Tab-separated table of C-alpha atoms and ligand atoms in Angstrom:
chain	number	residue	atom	x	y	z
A	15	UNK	CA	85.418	82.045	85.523
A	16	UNK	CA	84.602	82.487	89.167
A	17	UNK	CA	84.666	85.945	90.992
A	18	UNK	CA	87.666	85.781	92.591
A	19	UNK	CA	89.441	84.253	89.551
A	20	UNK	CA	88.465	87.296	87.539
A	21	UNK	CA	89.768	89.845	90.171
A	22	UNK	CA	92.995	88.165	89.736
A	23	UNK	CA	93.724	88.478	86.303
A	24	UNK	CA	92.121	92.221	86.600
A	25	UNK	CA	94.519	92.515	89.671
A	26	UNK	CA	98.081	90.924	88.655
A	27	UNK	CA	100.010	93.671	86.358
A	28	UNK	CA	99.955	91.681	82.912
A	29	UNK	CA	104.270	92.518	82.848
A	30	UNK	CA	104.487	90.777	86.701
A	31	UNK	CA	102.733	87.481	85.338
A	32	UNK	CA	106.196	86.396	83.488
A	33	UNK	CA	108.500	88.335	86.044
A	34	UNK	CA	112.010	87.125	85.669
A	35	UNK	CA	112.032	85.447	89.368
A	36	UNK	CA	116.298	84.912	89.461
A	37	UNK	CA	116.654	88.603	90.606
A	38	UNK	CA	114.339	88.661	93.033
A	39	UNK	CA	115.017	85.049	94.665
A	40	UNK	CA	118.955	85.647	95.366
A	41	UNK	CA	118.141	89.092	96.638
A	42	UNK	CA	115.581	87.230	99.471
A	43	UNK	CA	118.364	84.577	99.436
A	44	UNK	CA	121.356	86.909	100.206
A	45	UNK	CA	119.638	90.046	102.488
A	46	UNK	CA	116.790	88.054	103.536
A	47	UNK	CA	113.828	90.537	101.155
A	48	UNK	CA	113.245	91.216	98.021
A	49	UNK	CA	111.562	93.824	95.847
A	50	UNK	CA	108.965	92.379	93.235
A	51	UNK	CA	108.425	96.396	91.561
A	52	UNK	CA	104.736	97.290	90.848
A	53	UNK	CA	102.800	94.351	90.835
A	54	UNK	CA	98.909	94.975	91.578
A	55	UNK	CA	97.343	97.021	88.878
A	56	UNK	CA	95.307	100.082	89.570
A	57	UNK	CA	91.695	98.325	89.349
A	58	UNK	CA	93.617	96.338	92.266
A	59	UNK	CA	94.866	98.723	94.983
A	60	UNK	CA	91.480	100.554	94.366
A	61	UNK	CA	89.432	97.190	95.279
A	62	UNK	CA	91.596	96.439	98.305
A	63	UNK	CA	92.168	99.576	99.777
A	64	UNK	CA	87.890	100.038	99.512
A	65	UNK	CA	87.866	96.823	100.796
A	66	UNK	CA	90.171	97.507	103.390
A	67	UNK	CA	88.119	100.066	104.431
A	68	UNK	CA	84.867	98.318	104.140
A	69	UNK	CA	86.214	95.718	106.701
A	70	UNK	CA	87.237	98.619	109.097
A	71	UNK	CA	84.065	100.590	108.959
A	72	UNK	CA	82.364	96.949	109.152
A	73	UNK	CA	80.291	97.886	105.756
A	74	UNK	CA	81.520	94.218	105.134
A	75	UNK	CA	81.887	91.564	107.397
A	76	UNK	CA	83.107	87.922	108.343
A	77	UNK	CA	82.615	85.747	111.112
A	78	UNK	CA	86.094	85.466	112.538
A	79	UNK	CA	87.961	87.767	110.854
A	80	UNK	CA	90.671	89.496	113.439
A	81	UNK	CA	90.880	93.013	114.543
A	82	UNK	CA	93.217	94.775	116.735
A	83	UNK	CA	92.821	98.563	117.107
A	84	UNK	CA	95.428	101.372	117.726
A	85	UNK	CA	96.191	102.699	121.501
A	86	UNK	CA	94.763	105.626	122.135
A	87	UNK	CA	98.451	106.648	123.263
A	88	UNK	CA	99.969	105.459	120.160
A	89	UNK	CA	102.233	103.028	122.119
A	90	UNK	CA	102.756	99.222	121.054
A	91	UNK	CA	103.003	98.489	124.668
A	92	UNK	CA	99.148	99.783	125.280
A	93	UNK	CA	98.058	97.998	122.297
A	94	UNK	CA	94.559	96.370	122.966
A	95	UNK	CA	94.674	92.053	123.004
A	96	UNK	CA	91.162	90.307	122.581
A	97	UNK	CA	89.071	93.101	122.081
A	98	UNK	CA	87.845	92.434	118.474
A	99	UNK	CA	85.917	94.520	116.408
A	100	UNK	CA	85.558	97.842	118.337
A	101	UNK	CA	83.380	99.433	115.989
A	102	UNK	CA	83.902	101.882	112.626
A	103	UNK	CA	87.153	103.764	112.892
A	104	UNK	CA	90.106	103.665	109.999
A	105	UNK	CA	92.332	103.671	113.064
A	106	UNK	CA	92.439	99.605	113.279
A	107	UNK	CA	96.234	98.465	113.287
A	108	UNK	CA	96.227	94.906	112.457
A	109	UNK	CA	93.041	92.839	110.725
A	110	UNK	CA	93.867	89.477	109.624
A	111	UNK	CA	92.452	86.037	108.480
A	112	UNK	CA	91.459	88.452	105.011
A	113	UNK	CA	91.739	85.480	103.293
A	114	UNK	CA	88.106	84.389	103.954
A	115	UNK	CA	87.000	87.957	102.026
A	116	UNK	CA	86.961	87.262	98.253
A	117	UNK	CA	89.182	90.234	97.146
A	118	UNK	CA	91.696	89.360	98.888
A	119	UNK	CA	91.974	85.644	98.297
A	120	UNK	CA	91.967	86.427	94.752
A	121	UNK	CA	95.369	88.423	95.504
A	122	UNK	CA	96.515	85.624	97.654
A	123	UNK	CA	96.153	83.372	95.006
A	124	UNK	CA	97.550	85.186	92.029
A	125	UNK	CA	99.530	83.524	89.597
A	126	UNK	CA	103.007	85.279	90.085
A	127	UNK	CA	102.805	84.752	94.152
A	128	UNK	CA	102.012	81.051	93.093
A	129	UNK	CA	105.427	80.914	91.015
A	130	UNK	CA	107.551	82.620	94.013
A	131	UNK	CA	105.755	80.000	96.415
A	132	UNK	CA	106.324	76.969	94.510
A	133	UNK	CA	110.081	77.924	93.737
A	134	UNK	CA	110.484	77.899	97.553
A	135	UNK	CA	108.095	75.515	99.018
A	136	UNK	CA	108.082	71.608	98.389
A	137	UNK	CA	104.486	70.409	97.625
A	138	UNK	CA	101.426	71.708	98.586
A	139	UNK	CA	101.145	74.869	100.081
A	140	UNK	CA	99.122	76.740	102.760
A	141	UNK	CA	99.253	80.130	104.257
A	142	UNK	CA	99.583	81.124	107.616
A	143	UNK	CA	98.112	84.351	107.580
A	144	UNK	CA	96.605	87.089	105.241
A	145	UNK	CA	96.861	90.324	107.507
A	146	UNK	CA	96.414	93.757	106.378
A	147	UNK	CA	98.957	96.423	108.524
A	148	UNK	CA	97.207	100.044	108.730
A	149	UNK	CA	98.804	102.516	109.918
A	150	UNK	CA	95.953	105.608	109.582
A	151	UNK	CA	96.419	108.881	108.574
A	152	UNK	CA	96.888	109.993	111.849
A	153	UNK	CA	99.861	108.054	112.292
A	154	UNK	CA	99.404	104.830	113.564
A	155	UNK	CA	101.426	102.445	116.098
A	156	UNK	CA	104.806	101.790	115.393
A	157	UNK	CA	106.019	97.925	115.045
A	158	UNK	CA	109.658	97.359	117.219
A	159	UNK	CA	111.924	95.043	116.023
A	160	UNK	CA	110.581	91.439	115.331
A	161	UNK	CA	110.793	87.965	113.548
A	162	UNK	CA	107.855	86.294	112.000
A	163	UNK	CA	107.980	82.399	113.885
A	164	UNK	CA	109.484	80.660	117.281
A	165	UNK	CA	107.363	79.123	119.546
A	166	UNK	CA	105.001	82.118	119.679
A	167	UNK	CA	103.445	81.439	115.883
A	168	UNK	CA	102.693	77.790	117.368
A	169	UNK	CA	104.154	75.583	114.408
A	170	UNK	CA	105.783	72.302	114.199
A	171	UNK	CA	108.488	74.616	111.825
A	172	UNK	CA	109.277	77.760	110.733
A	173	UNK	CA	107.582	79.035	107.629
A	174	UNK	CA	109.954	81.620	105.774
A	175	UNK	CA	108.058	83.622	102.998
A	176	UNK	CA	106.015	86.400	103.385
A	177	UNK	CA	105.234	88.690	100.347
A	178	UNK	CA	103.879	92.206	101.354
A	179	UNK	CA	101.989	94.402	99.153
A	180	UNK	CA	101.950	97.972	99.340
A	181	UNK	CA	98.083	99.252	99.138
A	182	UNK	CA	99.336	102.597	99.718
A	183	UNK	CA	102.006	104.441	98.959
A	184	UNK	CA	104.580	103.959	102.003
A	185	UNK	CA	107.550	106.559	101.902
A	186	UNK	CA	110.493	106.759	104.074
A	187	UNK	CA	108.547	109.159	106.558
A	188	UNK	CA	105.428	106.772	105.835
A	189	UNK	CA	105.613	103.753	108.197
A	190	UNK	CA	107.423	102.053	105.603
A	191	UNK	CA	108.860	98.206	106.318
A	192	UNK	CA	112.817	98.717	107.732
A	193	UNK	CA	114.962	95.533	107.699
A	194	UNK	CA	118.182	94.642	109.043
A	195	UNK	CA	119.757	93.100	105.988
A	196	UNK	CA	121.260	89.333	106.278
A	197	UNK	CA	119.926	89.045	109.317
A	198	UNK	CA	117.923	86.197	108.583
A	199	UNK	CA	120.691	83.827	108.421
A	200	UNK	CA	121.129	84.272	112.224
A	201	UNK	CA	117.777	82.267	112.724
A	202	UNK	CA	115.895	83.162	115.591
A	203	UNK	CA	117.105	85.942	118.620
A	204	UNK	CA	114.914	84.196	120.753
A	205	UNK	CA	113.260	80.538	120.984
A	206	UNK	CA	110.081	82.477	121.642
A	207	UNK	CA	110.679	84.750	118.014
A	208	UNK	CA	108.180	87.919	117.967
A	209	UNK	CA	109.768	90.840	119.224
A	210	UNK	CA	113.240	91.001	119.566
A	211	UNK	CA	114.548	91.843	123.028
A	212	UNK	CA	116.287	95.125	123.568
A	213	UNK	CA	119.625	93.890	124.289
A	214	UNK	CA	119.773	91.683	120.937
A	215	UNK	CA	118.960	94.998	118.990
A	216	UNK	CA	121.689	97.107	120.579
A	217	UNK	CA	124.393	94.241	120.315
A	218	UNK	CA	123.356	94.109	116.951
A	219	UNK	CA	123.478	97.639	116.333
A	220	UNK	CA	120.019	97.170	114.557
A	221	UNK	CA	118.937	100.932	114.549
A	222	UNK	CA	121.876	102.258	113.562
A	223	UNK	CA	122.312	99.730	110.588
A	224	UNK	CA	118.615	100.211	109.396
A	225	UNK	CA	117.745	100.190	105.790
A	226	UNK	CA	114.312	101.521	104.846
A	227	UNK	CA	112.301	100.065	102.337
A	228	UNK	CA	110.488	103.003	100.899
A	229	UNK	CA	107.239	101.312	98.269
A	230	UNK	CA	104.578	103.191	95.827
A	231	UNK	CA	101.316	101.355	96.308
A	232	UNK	CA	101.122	98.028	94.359
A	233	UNK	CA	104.153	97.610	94.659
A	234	UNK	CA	105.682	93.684	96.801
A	235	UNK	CA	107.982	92.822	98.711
A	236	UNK	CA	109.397	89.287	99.450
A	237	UNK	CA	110.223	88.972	103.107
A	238	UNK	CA	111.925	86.876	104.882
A	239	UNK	CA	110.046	85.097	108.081
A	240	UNK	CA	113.536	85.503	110.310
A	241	UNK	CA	114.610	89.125	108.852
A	242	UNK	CA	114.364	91.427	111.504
A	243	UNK	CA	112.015	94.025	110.580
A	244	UNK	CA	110.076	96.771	112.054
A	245	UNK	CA	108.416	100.218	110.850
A	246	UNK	CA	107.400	103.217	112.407
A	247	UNK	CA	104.687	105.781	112.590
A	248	UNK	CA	103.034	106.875	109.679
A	249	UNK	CA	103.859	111.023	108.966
A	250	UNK	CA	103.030	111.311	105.791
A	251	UNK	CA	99.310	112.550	106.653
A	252	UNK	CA	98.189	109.643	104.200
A	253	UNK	CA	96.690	106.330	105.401
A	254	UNK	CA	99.140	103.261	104.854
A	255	UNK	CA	97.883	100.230	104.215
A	256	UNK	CA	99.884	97.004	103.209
A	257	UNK	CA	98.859	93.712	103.128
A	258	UNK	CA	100.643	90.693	103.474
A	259	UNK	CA	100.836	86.913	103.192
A	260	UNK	CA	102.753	84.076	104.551
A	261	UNK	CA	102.744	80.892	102.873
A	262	UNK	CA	103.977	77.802	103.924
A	263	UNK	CA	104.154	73.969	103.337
A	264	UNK	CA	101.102	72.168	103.565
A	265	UNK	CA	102.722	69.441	105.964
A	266	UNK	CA	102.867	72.504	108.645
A	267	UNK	CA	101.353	71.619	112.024
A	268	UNK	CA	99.710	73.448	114.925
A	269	UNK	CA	100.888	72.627	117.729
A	270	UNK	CA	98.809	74.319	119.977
A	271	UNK	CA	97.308	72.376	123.156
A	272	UNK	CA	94.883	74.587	124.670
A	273	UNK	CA	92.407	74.240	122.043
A	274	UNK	CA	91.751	72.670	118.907
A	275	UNK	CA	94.947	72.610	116.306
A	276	UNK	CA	94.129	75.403	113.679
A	277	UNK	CA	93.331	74.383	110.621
A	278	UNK	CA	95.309	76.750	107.837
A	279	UNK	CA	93.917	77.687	104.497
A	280	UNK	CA	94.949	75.871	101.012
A	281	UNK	CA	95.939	78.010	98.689
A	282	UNK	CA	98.127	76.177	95.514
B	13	AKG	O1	103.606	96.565	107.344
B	13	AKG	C1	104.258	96.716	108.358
B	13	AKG	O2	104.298	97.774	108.971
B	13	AKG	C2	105.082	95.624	108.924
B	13	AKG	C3	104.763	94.274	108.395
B	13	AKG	C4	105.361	93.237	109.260
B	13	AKG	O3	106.038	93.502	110.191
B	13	AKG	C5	105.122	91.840	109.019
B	13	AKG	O4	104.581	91.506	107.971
B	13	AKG	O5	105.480	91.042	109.889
């Protein structure tokens, strides 16, 4: 058995392997996410988070893994773009293309993420990204309202399933993931997707109409690529990290001109 095939049966709570999936997939069918429950064992959150923290602290490394640090001012606005790695600190927001580290391609991978996939994605399937979303102990950036796609993720079509993983436990006053339910059945706000303008969220009523999605560490969430989402600073005095994966169909294309296409990872 290789490495990262071992992690993953260490990893996977033996109960999640045979998860009854009809719950879950009319819940992400109906409000657009889904809860999973505890579904990475202890031995698991213990290897990512270290892992996670390995990354940060660059004990380990990969060439062209992705790093985007906090603002010193905590603002999204002053976030830094192209800096990289900026050196050890826990205080990195956003680190993704994780699925070149071991660990967390065995997670990727696992066997109940591959049944979810396959129920929703014809024929072979790839995965976007594998980021990890940190929000440090001392609180973190918070995310505004966004959608995962439009023209700004650079596809030829929309992926739609993310499944998020709680490394950490993420409480209400935590940074935890906040949804406007149903709202991916409006599609896209914008051609563009990312963030969601300003007037969009107040027609919408989105803050008002919030509902948090409070998780213990291991456990997932299914999330829809058009639900509007967002989550805020992290106040529990704990670090939060969650990590979280977005497959798609195989047949999806880059359509980026500036340079070459990107090539996305294989996973079932
Ligand atoms: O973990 C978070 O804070 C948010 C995750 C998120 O927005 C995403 O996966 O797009």
């Amino acid at each position: 058995m290789s490495a990262s095939a071992s992690a993953m049966t260490d990893f996977l709570l033996p109960e999640a392997t045979a998860l009854d999936l009809a719950g879950p997939l009319a819940d992400y069918a109906a409000r657009g996410y889904a809860r999973l429950g505890r579904v990475l064992s202890d031995a698991g959150i213990a290897a990512l988070r270290a892992r996670s923290d390995d990354l940060m602290l660059g004990r380990v490394a990969y060439p062209g893994l992705f790093f985007q640090h906090d603002a010193g001012s905590g603002r999204y606005e002053d976030l830094p773009y192209g800096k990289g790695y900026q050196g050890p600190s826990t205080s990195y927001r956003k680190l993704e293309k994780l699925e070149k580290d071991p660990l967390f391609l065995a997670w990727i991978e696992n066997p109940l993420f591959e049944r979810i996939a396959r129920s929703l994605i014809e024929g072979e399937i790839s995965i976007y990204r594998a980021v990890l979303f940190n929000k440090a102990a001392s609180g973190g950036t918070p995310l505004p309202w966004h959608q995962d796609g439009g023209s700004y993720w650079g596809l030829d079509r929309d992926p739609e399933l993310q499944i998020w993983t709680a490394l950490d436990d993420a409480p209400a006053d935590g940074g935890c993931v906040e949804v406007l339910e149903g709202s991916h059945k409006g599609g896209l706000a914008t051609p563009l997707g990312g963030l969601i303008p300003a007037t969009h969220v107040r027609a919408e009523g989105a803050d008002a109409r919030k509902v948090a999605l409070p998780a213990r560490a291991g456990e997932a969430l299914m999330i829809h690529n058009h639900l509007w989402h967002c989550s805020a600073v992290n106040r529990s005095g704990h670090p939060r990290r969650a990590f979280t994966v977005c497959y798609m169909s195989r047949a999806t294309r880059c359509l980026r001109k500036k340079r070459a296409p990107r090539a996305f990872t294989p996973v079932f």
